[in-house]
Coordinates of C-alpha atoms in Angstrom, one line a residue:
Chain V
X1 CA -89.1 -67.2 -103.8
X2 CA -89.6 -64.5 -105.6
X3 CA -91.2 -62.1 -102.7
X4 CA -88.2 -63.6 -100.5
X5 CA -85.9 -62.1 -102.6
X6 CA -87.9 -58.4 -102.9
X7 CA -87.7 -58.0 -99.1
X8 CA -83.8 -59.3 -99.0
X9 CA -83.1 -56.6 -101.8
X10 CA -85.5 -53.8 -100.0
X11 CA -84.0 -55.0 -96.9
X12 CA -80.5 -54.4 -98.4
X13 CA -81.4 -50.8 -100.0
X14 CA -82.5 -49.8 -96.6
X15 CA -79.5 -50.8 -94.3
X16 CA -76.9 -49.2 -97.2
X17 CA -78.8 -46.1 -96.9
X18 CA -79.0 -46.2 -93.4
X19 CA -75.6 -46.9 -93.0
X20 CA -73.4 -44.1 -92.3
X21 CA -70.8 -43.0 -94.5
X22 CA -67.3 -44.4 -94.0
X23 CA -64.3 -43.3 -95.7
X24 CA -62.3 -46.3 -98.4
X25 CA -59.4 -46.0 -96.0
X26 CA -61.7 -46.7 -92.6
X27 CA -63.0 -45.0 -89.3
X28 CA -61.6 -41.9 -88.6
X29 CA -61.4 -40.8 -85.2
X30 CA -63.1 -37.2 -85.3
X31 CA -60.4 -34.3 -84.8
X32 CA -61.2 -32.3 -81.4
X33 CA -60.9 -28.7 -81.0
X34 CA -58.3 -29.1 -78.5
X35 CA -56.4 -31.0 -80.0
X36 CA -54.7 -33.1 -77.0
X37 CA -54.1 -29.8 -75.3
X38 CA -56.4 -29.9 -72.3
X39 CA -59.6 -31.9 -73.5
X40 CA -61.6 -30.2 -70.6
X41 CA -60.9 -26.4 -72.1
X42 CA -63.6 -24.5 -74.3
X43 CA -61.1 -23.8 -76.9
X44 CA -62.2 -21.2 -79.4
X45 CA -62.0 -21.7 -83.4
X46 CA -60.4 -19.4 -85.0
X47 CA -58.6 -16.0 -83.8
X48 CA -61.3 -13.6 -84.6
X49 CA -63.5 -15.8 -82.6
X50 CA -60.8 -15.5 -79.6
X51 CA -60.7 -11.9 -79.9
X52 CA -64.2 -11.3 -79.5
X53 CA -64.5 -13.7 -76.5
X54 CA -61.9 -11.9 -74.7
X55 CA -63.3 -8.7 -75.3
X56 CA -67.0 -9.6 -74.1
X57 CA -65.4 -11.8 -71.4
X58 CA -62.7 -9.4 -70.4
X59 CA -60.8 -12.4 -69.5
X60 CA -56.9 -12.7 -71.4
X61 CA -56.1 -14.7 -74.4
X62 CA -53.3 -17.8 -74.9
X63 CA -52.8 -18.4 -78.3
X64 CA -51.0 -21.9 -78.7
X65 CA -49.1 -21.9 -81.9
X66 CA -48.3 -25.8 -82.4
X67 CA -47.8 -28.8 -85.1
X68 CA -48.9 -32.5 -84.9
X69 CA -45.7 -33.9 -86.7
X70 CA -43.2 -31.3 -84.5
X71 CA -41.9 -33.5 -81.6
X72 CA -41.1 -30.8 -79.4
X73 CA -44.9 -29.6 -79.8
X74 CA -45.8 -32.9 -78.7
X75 CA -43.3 -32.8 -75.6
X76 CA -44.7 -29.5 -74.2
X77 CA -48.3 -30.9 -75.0
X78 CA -47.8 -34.1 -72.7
X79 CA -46.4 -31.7 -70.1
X80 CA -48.8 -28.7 -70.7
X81 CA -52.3 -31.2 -70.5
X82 CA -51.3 -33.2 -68.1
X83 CA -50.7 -30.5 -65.3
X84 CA -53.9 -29.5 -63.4
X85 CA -52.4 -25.9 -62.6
X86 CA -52.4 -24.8 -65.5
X87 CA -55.8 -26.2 -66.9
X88 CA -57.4 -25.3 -63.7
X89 CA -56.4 -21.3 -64.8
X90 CA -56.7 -21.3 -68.0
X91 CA -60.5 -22.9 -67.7
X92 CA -61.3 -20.4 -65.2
X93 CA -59.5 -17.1 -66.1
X94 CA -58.5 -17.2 -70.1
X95 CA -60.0 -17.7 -73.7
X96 CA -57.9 -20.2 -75.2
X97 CA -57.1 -20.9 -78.5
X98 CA -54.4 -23.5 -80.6
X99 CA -53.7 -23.3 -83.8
X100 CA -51.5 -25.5 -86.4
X101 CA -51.5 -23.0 -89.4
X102 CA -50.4 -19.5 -88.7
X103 CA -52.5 -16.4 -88.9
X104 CA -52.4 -13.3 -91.3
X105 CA -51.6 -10.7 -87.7
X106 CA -48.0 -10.4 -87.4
X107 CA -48.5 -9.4 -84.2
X108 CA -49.1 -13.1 -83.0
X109 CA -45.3 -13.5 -84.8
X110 CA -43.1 -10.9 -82.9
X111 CA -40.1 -12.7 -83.6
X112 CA -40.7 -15.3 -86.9
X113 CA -43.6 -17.8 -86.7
X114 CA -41.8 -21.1 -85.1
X115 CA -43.8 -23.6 -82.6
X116 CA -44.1 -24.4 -80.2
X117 CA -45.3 -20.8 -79.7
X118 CA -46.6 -19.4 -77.0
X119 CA -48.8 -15.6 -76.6
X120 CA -51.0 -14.0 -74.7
X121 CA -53.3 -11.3 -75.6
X122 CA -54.8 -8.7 -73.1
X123 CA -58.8 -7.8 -73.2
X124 CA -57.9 -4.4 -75.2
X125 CA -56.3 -6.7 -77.9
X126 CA -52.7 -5.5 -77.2
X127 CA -50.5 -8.8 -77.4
X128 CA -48.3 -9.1 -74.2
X129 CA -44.8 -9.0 -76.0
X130 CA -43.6 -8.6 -72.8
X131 CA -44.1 -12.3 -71.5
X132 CA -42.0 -14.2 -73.1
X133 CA -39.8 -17.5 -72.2
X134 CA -36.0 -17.9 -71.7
X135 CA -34.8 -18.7 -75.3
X136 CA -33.1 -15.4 -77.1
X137 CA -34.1 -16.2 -80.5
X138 CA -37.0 -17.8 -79.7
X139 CA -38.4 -15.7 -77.2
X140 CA -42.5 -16.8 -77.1
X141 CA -40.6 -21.1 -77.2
X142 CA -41.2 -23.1 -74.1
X143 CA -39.3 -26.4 -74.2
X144 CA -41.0 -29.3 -71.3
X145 CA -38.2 -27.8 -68.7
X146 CA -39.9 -24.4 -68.6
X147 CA -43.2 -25.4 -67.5
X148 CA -42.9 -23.4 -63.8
X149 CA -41.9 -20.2 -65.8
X150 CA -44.9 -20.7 -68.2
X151 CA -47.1 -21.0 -65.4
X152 CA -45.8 -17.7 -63.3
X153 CA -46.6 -16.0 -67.2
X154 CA -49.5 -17.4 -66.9
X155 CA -50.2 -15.4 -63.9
X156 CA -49.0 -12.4 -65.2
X157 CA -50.9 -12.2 -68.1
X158 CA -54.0 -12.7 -66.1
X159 CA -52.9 -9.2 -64.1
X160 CA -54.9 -7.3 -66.9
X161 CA -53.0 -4.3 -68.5
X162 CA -55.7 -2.1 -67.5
X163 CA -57.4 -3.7 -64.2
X164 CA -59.5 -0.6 -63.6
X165 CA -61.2 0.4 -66.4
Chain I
X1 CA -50.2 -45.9 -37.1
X2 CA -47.7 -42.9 -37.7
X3 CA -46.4 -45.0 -40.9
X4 CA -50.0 -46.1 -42.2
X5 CA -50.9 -41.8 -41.8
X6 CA -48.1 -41.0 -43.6
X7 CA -48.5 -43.8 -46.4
X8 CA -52.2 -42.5 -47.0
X9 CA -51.4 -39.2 -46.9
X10 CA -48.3 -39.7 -49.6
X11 CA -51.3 -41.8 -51.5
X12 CA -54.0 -38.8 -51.7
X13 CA -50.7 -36.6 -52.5
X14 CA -50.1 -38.7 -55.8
X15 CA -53.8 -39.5 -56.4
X16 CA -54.5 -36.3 -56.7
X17 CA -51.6 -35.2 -58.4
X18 CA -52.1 -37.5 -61.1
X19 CA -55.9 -37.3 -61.2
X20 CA -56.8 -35.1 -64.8
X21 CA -58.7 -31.2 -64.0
X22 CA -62.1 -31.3 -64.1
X23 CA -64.0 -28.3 -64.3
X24 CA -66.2 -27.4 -61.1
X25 CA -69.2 -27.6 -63.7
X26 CA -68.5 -31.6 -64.6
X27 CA -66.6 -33.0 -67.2
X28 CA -67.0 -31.6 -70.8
X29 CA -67.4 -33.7 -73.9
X30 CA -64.8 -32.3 -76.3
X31 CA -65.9 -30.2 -79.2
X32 CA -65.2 -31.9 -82.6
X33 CA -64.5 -29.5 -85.4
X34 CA -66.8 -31.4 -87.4
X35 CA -69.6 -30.0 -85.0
X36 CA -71.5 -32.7 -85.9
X37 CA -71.7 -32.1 -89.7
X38 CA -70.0 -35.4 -90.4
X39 CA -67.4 -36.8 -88.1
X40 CA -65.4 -38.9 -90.8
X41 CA -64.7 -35.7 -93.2
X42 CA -61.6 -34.0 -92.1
X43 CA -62.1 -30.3 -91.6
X44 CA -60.1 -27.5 -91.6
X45 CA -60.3 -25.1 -88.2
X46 CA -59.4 -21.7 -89.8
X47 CA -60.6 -19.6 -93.3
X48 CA -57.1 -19.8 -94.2
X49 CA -56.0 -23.0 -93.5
X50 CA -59.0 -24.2 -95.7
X51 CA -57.8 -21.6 -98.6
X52 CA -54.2 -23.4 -98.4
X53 CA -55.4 -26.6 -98.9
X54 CA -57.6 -25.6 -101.6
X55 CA -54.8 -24.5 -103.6
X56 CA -52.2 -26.7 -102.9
X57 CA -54.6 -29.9 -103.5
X58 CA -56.3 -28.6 -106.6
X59 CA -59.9 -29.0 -104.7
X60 CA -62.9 -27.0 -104.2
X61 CA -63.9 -25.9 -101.0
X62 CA -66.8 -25.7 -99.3
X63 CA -67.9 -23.0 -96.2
X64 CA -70.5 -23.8 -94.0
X65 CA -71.8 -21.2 -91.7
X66 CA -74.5 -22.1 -88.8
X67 CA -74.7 -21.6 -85.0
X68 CA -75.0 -24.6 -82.2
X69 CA -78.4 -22.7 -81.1
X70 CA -80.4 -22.1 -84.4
X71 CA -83.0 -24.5 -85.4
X72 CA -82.4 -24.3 -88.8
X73 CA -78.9 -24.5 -88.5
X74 CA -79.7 -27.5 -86.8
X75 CA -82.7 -29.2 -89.1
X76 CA -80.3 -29.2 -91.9
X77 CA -77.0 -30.5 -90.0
X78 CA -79.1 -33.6 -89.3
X79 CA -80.1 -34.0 -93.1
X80 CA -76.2 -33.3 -94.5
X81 CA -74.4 -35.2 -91.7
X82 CA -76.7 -38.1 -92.6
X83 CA -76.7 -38.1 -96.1
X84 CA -74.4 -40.6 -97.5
X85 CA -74.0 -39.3 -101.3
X86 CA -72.9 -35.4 -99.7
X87 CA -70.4 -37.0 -97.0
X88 CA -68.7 -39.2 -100.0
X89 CA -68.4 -36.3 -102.1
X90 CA -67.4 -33.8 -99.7
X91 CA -64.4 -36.1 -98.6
X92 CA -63.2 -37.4 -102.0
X93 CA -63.6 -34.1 -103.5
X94 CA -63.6 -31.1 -101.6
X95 CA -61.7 -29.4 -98.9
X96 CA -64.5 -28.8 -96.1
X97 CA -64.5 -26.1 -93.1
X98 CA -67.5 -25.4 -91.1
X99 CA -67.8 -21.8 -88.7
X100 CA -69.7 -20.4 -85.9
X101 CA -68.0 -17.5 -86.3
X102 CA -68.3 -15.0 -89.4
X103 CA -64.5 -14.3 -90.9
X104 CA -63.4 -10.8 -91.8
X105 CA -63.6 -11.5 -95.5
X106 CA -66.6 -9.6 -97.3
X107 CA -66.4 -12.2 -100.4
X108 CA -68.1 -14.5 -97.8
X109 CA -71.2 -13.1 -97.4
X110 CA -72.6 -11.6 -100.7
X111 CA -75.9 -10.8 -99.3
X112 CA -75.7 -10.7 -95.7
X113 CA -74.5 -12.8 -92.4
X114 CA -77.2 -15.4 -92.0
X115 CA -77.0 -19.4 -90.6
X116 CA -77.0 -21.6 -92.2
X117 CA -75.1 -20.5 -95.6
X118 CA -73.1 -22.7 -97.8
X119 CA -70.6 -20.8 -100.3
X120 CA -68.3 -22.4 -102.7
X121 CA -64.6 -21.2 -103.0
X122 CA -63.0 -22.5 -105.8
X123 CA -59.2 -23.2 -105.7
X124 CA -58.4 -20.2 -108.2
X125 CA -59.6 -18.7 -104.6
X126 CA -63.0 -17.2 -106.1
X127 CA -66.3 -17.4 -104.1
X128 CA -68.6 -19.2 -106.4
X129 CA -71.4 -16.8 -106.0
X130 CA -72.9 -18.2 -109.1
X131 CA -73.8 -21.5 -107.4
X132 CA -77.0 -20.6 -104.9
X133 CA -80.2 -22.0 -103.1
X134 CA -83.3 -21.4 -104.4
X135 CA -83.9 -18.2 -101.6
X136 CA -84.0 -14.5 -103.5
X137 CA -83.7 -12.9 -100.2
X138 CA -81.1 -15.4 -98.6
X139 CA -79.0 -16.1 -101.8
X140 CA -76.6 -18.8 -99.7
X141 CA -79.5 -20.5 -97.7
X142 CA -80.5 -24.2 -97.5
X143 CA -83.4 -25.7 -95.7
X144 CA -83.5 -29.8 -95.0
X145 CA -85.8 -29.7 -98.2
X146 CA -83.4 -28.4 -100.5
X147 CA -80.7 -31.5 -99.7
X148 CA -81.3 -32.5 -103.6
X149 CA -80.8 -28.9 -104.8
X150 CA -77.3 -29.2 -102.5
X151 CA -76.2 -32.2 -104.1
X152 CA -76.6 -31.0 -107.3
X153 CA -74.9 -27.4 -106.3
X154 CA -71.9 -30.1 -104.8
X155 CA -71.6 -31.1 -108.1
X156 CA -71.1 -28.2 -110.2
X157 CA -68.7 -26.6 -107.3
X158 CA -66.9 -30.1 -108.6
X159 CA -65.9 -28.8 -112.1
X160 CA -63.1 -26.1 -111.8
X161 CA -63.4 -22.9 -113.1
X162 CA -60.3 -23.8 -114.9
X163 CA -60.1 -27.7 -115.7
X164 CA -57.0 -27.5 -118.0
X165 CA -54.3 -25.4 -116.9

């Protein structure tokens, strides 16, 4: 009796050690990089990370500027993962990068830090102010309508600012 | 046979309309940002974002540097992701952030940009550079040896520098 109960309590230490940790309030389901935002993209971390990719790369930036509880962040998302154009382009021919807390450059904020925010940054770090969407006071905002315009300034930001270097 | 042409063709139009990009490589398996150093702790992406939630919680927070393709780096995630008593502690106690890539800010690296390196920020914002491994040379260092020396170091990042305020 006595050894059964030794092996039941050995038995017992082992599987709670073995056992992997779970939080009080359950399973969480582990956060991606990408957020929802095209699952098949390498997305970088953080923005100095970015940078350096698209300098060694030579390839263009996106920065994403987004928020998980902001329904028209979610909108564009559904719209902006689901279409194959612009995955396709951005896999092949940009360093991509979404954040949901802003940085310290004001450069990535032009016009006010609002999301959904959209920017592109050129290989010699020089952010493309000059591709913006259709909304006046919100001029880097893309609402689900815009998605053929964000795709045509998708293809201008891949025309690097200096092609010949 | 006209109408069945058309039908298939209208078919392969939609099917491949709907079907999600895949990158000419294969599918990807999205990166976590827990990089594997514990999938149920929820961990911030950016050096700021980590800093904010430091200081609006209250909580300590902990900086984990390593790289995918260092064995070391990888020895010891197996060890920490894997050890019960540092997951619990980490999640009910600290605010966690884990990077491949080194951030701008000198206060992280007191002797040098190595992998892996664990630092201690406490919510005041100061780099605990009083709480180290047991390496002269690599101050920040832990190998999958020193996991008891880490728990203990987990501990005293615990108590605030300032408890009462």
């Amino acid at each position: 009796m006595k050894a059964v109960l030794s092996v039941v309590l050995v038995l017992v230490v082992i599987s709670s050690t073995i056992a992997k940790y779970i939080p009080k309030s359950g399973k969480r389901i582990p956060q991606t990089l990408s957020r929802g935002w095209g699952d098949q993209l390498i997305w970088a971390q953080t923005y100095e990370e970015a940078l350096y990719w698209s300098r060694s790369r030579n390839k263009p930036l996106m920065v994403l500027f987004h928020l998980e509880d902001c329904p028209h962040s979610q909108a564009l998302k559904k719209v902006f993962s689901e279409n194959n154009e612009i995955q396709k382009s951005l896999d092949e021919d940009f360093i991509v990068l979404n954040l949901v807390y802003e940085t310290t450059d004001k450069h990535l904020s032009p016009d006010g830090q609002y999301v959904p925010r959209i920017l592109f940054v050129d290989p010699s770090m020089t952010v493309r102010a000059d591709i913006n969407g259709r909304y006046s006071n919100r001029m880097y905002a893309y609402e689900t309508g815009d998605i053929n315009l964000l795709i045509s300034n998708i293809q201008k930001a891949k025309k690097l600012l200096k092609a010949e270097l």
